[in-house]
Short mmCIF file of C-alpha atoms (C1' of nucleotides) in Angstrom, two decimals:
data_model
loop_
_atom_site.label_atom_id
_atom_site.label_comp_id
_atom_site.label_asym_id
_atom_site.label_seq_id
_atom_site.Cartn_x
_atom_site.Cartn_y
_atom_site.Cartn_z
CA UNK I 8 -40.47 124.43 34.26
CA UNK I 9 -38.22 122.91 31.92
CA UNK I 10 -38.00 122.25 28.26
CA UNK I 11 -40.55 119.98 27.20
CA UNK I 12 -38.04 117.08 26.33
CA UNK I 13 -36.59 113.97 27.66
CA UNK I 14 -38.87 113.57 30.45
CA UNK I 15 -38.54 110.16 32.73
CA UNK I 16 -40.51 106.97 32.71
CA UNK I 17 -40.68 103.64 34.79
CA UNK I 18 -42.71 100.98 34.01
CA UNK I 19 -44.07 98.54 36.20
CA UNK I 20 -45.77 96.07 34.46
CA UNK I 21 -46.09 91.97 34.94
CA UNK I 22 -46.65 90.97 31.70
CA UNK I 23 -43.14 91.57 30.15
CA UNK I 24 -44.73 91.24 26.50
CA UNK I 25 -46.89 94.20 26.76
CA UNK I 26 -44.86 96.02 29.12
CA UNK I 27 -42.03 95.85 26.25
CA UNK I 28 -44.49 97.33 23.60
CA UNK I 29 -45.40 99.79 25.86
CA UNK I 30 -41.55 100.66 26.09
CA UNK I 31 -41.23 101.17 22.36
CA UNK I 32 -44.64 103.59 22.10
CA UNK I 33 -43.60 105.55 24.77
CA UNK I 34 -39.82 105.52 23.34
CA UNK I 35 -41.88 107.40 19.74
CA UNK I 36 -43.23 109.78 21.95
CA UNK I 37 -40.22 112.66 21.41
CA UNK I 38 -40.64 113.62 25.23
CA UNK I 39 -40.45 110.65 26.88
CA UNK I 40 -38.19 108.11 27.78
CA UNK I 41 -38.77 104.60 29.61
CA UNK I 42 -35.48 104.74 32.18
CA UNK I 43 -36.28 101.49 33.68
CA UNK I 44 -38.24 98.22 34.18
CA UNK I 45 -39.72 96.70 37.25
CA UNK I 46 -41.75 93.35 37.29
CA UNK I 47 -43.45 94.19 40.53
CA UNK I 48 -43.62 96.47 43.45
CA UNK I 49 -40.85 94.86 45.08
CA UNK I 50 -39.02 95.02 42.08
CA UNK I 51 -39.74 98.52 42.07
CA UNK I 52 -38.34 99.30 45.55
CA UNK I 53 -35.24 97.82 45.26
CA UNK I 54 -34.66 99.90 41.67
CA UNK I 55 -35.66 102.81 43.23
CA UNK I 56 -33.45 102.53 46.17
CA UNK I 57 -30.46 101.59 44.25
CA UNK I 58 -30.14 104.44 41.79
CA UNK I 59 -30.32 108.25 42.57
CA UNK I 60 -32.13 109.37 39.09
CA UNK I 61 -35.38 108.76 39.58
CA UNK I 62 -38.20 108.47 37.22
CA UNK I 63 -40.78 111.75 37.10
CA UNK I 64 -43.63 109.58 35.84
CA UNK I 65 -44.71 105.38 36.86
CA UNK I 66 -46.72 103.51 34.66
CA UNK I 67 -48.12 101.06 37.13
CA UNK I 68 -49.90 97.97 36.32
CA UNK I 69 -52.24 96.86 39.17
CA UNK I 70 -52.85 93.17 38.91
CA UNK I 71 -49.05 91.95 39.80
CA UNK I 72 -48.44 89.29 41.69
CA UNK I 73 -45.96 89.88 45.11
CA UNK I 74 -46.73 93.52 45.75
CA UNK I 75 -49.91 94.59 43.90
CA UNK I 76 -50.55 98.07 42.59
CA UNK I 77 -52.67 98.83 45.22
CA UNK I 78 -49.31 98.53 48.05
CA UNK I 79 -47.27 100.21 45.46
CA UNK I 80 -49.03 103.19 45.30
CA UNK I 81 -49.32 103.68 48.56
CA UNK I 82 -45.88 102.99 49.36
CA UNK I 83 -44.81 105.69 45.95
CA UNK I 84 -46.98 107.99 47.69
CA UNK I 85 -44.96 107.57 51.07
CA UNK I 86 -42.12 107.87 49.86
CA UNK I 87 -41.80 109.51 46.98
CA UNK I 88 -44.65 112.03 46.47
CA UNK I 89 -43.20 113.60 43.87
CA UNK I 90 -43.06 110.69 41.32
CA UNK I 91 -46.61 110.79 39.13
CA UNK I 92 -48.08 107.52 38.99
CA UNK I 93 -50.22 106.40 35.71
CA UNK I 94 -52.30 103.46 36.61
CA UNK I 95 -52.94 100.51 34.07
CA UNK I 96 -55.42 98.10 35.36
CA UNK I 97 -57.73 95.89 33.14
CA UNK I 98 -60.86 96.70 35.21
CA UNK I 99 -62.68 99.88 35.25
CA UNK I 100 -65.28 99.10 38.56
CA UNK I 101 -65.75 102.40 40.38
CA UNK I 102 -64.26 100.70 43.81
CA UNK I 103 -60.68 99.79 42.26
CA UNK I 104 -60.69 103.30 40.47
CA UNK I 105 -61.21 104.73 43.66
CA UNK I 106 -58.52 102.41 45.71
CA UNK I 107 -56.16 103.97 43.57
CA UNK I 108 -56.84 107.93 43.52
CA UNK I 109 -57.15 107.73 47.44
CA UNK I 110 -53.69 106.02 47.27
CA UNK I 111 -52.67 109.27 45.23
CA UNK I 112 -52.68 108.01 41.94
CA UNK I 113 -52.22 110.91 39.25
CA UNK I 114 -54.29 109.30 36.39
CA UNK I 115 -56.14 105.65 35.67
CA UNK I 116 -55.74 103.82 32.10
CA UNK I 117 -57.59 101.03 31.14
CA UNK I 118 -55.27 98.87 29.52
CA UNK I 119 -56.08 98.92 25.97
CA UNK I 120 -54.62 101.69 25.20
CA UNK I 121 -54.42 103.60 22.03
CA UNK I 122 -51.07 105.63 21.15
CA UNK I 123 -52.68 108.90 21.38
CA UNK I 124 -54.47 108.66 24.71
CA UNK I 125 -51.52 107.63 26.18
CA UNK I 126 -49.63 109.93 24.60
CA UNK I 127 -52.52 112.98 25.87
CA UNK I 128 -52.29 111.28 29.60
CA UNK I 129 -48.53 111.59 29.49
CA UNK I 130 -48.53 115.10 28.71
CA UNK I 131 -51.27 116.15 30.71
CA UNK I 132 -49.01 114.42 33.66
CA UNK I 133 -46.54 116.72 33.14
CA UNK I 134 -48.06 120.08 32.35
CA UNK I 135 -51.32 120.28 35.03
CA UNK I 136 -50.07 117.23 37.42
CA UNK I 137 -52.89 114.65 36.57
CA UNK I 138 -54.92 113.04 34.28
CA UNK I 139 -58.50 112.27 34.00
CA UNK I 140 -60.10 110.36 31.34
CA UNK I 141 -63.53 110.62 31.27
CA UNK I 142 -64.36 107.74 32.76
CA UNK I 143 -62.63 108.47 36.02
CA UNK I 144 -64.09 112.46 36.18
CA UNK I 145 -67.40 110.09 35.54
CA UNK I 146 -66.95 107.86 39.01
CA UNK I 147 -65.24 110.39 41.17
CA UNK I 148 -68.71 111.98 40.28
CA UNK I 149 -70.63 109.10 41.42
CA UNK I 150 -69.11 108.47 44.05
CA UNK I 151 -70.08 112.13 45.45
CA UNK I 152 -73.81 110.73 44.80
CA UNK I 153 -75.44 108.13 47.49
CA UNK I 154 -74.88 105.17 47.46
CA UNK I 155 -76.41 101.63 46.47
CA UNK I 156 -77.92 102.44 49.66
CA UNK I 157 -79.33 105.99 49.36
CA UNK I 158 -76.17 106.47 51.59
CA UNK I 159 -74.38 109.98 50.72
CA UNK I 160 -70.66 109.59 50.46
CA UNK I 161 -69.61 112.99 50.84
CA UNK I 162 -67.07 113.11 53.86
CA UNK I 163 -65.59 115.77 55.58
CA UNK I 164 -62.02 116.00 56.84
CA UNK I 165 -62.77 115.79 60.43
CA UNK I 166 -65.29 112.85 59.79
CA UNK I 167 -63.20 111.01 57.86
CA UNK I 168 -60.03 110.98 60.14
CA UNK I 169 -62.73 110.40 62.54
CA UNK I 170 -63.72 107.09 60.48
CA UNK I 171 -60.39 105.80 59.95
CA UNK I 172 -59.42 106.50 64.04
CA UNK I 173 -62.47 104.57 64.44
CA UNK I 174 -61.16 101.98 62.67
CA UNK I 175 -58.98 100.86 64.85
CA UNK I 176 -59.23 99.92 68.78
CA UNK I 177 -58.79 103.78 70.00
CA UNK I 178 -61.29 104.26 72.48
CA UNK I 179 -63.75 107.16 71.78
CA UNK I 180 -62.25 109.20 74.18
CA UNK I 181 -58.25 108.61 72.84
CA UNK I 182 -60.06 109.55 69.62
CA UNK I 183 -61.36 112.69 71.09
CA UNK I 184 -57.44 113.52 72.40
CA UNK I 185 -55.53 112.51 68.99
CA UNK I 186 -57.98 115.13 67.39
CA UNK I 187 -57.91 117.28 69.54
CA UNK I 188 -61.70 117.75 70.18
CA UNK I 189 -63.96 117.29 73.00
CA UNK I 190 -65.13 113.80 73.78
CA UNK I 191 -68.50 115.17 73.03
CA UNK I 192 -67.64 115.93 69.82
CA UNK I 193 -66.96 112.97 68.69
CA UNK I 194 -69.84 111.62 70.09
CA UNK I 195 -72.07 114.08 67.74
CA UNK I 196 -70.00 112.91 64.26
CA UNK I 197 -70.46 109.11 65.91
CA UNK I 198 -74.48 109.55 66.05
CA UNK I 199 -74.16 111.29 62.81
CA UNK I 200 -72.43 109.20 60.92
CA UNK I 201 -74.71 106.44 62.39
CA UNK I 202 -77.50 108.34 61.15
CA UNK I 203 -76.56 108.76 57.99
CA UNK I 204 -75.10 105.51 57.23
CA UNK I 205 -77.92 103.20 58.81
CA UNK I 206 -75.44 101.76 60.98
CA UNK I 207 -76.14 100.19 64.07
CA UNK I 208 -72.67 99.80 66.03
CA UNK I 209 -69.14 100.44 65.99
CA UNK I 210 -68.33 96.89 63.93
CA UNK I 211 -70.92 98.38 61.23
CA UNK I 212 -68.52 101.56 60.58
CA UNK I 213 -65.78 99.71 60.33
CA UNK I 214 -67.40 97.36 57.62
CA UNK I 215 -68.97 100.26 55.66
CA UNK I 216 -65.53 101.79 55.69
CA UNK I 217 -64.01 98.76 54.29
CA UNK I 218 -66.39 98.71 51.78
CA UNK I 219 -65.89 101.79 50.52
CA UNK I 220 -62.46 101.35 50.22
CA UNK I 221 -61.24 104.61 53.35
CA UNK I 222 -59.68 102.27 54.91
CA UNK I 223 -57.31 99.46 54.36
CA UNK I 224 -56.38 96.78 56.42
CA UNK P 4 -67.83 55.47 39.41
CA UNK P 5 -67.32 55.32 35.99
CA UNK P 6 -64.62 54.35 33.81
CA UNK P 7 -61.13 56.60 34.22
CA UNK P 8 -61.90 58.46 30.61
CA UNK P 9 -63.05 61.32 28.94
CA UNK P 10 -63.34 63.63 32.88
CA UNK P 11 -64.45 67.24 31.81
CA UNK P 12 -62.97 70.17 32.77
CA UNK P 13 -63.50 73.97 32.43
CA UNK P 14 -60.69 76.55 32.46
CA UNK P 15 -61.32 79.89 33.49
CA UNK P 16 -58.36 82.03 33.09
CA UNK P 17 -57.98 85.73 32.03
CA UNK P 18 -54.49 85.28 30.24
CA UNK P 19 -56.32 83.50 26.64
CA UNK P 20 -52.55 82.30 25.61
CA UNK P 21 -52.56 80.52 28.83
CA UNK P 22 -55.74 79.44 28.73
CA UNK P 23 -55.16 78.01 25.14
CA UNK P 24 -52.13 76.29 25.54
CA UNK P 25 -53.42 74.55 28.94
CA UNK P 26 -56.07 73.40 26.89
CA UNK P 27 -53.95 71.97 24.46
CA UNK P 28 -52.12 70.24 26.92
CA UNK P 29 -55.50 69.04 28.87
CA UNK P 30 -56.64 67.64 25.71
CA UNK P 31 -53.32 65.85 25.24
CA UNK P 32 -54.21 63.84 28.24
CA UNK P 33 -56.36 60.80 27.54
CA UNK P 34 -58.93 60.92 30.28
CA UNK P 35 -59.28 64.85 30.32
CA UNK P 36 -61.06 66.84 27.51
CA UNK P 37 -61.87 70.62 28.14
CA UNK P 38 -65.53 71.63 27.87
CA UNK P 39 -65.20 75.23 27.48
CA UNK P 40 -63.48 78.60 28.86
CA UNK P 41 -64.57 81.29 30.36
CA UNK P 42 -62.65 84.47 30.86
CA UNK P 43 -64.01 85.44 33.97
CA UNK P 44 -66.44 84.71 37.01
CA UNK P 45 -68.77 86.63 35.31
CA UNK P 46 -68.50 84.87 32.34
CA UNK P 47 -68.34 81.57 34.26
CA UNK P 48 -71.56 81.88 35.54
CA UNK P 49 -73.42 82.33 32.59
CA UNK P 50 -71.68 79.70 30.53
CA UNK P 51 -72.47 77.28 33.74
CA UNK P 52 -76.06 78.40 34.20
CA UNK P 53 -77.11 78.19 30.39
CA UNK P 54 -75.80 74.68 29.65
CA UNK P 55 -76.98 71.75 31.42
CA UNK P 56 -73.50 69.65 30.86
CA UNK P 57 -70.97 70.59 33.82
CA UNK P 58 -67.67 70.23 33.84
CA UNK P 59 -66.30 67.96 36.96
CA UNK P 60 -63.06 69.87 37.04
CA UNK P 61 -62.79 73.42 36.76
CA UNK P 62 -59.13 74.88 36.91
CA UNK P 63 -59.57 78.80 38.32
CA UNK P 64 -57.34 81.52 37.40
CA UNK P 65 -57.16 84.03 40.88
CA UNK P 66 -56.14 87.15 39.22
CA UNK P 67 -58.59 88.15 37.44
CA UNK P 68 -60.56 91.39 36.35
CA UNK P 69 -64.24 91.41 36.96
CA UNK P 70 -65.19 88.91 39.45
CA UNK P 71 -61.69 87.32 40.70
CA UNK P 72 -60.92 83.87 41.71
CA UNK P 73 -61.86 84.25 45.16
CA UNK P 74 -65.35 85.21 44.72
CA UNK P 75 -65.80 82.86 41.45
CA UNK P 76 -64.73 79.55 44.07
CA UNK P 77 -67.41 80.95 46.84
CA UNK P 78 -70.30 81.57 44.12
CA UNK P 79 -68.94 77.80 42.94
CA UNK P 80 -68.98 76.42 46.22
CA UNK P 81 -72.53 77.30 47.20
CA UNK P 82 -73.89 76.84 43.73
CA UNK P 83 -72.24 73.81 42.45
CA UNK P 84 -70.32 72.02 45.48
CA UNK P 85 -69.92 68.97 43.31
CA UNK P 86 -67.51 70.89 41.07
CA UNK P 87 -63.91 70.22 41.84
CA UNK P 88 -61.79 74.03 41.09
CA UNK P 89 -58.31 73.56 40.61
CA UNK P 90 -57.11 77.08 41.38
CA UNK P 91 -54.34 78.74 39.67
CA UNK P 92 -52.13 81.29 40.90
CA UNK P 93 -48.88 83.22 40.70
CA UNK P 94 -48.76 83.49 44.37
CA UNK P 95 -47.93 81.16 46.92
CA UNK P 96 -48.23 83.22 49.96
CA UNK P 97 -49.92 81.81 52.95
CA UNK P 98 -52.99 84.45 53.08
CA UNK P 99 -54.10 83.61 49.47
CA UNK P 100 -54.11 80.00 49.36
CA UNK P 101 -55.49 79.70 52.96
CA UNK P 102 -58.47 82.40 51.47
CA UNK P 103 -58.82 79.58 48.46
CA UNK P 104 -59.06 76.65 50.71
CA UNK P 105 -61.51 78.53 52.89
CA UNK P 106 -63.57 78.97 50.40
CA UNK P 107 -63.63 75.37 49.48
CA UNK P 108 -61.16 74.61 46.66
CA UNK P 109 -60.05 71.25 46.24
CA UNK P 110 -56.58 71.92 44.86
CA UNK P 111 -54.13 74.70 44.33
CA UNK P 112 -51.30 74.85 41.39
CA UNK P 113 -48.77 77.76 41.24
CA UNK P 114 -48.90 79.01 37.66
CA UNK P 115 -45.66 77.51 36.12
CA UNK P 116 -46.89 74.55 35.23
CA UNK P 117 -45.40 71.30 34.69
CA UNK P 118 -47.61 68.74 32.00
CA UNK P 119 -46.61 66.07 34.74
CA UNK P 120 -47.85 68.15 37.67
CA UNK P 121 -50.89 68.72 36.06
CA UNK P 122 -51.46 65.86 34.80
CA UNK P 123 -51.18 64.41 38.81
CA UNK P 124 -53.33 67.01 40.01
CA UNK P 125 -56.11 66.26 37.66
CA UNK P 126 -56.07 62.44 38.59
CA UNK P 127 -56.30 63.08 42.18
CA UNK P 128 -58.57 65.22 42.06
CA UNK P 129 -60.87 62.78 40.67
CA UNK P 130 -59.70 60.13 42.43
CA UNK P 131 -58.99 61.19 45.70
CA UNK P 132 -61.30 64.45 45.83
CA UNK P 133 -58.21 67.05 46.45
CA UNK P 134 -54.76 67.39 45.58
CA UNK P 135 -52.35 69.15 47.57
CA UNK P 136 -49.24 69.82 46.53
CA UNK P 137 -46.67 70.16 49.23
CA UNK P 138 -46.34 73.56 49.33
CA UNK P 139 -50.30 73.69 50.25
CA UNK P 140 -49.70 71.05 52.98
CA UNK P 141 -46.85 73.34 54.29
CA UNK P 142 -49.03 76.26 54.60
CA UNK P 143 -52.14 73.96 56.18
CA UNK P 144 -49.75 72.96 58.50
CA UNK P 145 -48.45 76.42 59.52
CA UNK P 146 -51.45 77.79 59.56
CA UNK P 147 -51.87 75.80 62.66
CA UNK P 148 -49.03 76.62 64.47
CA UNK P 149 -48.43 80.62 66.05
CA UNK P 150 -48.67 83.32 64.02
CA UNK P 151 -46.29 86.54 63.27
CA UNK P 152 -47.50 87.79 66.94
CA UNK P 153 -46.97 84.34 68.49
CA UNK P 154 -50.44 83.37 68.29
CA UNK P 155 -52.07 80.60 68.19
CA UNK P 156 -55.03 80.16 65.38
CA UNK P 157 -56.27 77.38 65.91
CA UNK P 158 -60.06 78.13 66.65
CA UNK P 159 -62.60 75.26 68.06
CA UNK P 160 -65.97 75.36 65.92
CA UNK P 161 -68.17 77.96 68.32
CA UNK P 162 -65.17 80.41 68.64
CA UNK P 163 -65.20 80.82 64.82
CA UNK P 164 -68.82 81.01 64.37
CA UNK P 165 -68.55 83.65 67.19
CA UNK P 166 -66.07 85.44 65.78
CA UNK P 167 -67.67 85.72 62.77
CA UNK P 168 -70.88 86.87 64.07
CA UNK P 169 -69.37 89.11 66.31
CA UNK P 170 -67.78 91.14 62.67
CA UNK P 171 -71.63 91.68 62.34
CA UNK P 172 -73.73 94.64 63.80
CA UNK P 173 -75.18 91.54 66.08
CA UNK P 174 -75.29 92.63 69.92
CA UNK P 175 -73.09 89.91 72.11
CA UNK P 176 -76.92 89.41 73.18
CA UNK P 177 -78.31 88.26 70.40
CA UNK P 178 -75.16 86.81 69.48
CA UNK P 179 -75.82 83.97 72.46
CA UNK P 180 -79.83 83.88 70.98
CA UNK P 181 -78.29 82.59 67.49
CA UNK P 182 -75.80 80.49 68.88
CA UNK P 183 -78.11 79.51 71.20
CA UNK P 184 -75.79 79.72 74.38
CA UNK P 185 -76.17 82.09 77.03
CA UNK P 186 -74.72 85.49 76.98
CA UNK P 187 -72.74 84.84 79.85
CA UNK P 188 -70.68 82.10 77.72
CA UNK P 189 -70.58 83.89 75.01
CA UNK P 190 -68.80 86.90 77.04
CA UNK P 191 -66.25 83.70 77.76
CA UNK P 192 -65.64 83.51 74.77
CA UNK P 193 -65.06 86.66 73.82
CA UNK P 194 -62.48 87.70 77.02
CA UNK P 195 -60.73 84.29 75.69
CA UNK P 196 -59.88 85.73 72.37
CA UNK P 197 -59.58 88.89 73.39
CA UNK P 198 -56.78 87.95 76.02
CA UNK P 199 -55.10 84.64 73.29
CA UNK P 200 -55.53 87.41 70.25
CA UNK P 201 -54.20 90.14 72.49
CA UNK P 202 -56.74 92.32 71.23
CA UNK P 203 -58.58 94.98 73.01
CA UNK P 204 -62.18 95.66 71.97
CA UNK P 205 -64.41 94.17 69.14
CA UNK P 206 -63.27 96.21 66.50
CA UNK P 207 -59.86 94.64 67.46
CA UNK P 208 -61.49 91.27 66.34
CA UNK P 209 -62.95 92.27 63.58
CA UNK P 210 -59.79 94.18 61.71
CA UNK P 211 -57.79 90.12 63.20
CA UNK P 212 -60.81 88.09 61.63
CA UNK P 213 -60.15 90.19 58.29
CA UNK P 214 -56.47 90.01 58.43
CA UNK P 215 -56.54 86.35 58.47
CA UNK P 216 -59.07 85.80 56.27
CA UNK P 217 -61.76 84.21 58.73
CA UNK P 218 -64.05 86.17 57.09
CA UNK P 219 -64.89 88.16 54.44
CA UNK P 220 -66.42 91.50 53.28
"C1'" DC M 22 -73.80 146.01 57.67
"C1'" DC M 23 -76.93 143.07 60.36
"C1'" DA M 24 -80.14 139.55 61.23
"C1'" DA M 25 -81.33 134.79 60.04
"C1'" DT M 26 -79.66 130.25 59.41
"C1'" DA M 27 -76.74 126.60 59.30
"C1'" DA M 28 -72.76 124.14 60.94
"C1'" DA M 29 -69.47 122.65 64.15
"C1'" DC M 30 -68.60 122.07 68.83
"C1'" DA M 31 -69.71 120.89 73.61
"C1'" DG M 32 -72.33 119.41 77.54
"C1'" DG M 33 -75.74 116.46 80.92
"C1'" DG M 34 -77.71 112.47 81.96
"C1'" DA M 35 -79.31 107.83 81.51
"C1'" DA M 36 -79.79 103.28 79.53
"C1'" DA M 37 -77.50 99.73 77.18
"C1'" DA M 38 -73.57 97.23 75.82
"C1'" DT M 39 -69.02 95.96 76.59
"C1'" DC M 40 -65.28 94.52 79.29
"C1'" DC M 41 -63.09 92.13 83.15
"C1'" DC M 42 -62.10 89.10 87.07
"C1'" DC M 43 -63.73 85.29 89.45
"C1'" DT M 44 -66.52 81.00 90.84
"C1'" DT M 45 -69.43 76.97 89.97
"C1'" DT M 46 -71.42 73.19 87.43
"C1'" DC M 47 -71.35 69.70 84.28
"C1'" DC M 48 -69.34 66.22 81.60
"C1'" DA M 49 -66.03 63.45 79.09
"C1'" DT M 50 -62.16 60.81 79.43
"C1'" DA M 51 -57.49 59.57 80.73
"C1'" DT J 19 -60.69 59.50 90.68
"C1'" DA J 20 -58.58 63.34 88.90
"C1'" DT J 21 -57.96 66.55 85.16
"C1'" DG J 22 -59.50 69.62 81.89
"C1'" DG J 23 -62.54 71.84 78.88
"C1'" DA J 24 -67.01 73.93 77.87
"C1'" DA J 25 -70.92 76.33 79.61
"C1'" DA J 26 -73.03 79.34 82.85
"C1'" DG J 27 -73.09 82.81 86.10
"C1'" DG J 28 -72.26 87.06 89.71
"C1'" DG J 29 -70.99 91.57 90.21
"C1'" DG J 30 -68.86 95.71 89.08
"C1'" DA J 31 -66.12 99.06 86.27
"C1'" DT J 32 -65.93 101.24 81.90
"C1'" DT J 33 -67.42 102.41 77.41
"C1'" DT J 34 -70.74 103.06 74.13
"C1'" DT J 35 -74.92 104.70 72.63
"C1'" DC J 36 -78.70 107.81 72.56
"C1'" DC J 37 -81.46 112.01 73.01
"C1'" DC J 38 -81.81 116.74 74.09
"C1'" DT J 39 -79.97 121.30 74.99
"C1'" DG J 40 -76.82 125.23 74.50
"C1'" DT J 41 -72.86 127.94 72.67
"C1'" DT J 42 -69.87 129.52 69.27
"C1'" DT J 43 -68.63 130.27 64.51
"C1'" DA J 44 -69.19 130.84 59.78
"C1'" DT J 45 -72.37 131.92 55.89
"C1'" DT J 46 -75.82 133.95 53.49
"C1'" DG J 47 -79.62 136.95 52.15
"C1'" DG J 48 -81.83 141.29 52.92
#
DNA sequence: CCAATAAACAGGGAAAATCCCCTTTCCATA
DNA sequence: TATGGAAAGGGGATTTTCCCTGTTTATTGG
């Protein structure tokens, strides 16, 4: 660990007015320092590539036009693991919350956002990693609890990589190889899963698992 | 048709300096006076379904947080066809305004806004119906010819009704029953696309028919 | 520590659905 | 009349789906 000073921030935000005040707040903060500006995901990329110091926190907005949050997290968490991303968004629905922690988002914001919270999620970035307010703890909850549907949510590791193979147009039995499990296997999680999520077919995975935001297209 | 004055129009844009200075210059045009704003679908609907006075034009902001544009014009277009929306958007790409078209918006305006441009698009709207600006026609035009993969989208009425029962849990059976065909020409239709799409089982059709915005979740 | 229980994993077998290649019929229309 | 598309079909290979059984591997309570 290092001295609790001068630690990095980017900011990726569309609207340049609020992404500027955001600048000067974070600027107060003793420890922090905005290093650089992006107006979008691609934006981003193309900073990112170009210099060699990179940022150890990202405030990302999600609503951007060209390369939405939603790709840029992803792509941060591709290629640059290590960089903790704070999202901004404007809506707080449990489904976009969840888009971005599966994309390995560190901590959520709604955007109006008072100096001290900000200041809290900052720090809390740094010393344990993430940030939860309690609105996310509050979904990630929920979305442990069935669903709208009486459906339970609650996925193992082996069922989910067996949704998301599933997902695609792998037969069962390539499935069965790339997992490394008997064809019969995967039969039992497929008549499982059926079970469980009242789905009739193949086509009715793949739209539950849309839904629910494990996979994207 | 009645005389070329006083046209209402509804805005319904997240960004309220926007909204307010389109307003101002709506109002600034003699034939066009704003009814009222709503800051989302959400919002929208309530403001449409408790007065009785609707707006002919309504111009649509995409991005927004709550219920987006995209939903907002397919609630509009099965609730209120008669409504003309005017979308509004920072993007341009093909897949978003081919998504607004589809779901039967009668005119599309990137976001940097010229009074003239406006002005045009509201006239012809009323006029004419639509207004397309050239861009729009562009992408109309491309979406006809081969895609990234070098193929060609341009479905005949059955194949898309097909396709998008087929992204149901509907057996090909009772597939044929609704279209009322028999299964045998439905299975045509099926190894057709299957072979022109280059796609190898249903789920292959459903993850194209989402990609390109045929249909939607 | 050991038995009871749960779970993950694997198999057999059969019916249904999907997938594929090919032919025939019908009909519009150039 | 010829051409081409849409609809319908035959027949067979493959895959998916379903139900039931059995084995192995934790896990937990006595």
């Amino acid at each position: 660990m290092r001295p609790d000073t001068n630690h990095t921030v980017g900011i990726v935000d569309d609207h340049s007015l609020f992404a500027r005040s955001l600048e000067k707040l974070i600027n107060s903060f003793p420890q922090f320092k905005v290093i650089f500006h992006a107006k979008n995901g691609l934006h981003l990329q193309e900073k990112i590539e170009a210099s060699d110091v990179l940022p150890e926190i990202i405030l990302l907005d999600i609503n951007m036009p060209v390369m939405d949050g939603f790709e840029t997290a992803e792509w941060l968490s591709l290629n640059h693991p290590d960089i903790k991303v704070l999202a901004l968004s404007m809506e707080d629905d449990e489904q976009t919350i969840l888009k971005m922690l599966r994309r390995g988002v560190k901590g959520y914001l709604l955007k109006d956002i008072h100096p001290e919270i900000l200041n809290t999620a900052l720090q809390e970035l740094n010393e344990k990693g993430y940030y939860h307010s309690e609105k996310v703890s509050e979904t990630l909850l929920h979305s442990l609890t069935p669903d709208e549907e009486g459906r339970i949510l609650d996925f193992k590791e082996n069922e989910l990589t067996f949704i998301k193979l599933a997902c695609s147009e792998l037969t069962y039995k390539e499935i069965a190889v790339m997992m490394d499990l008997s064809p019969k296997t995967i039969d039992g999680y497929r008549q499982d899963l059926f079970k469980r999520l009242k789905i009739k077919n193949r086509v009715g995975l793949v739209i539950f698992a849309l839904k629910k935001n494990l996979i994207h297209l």
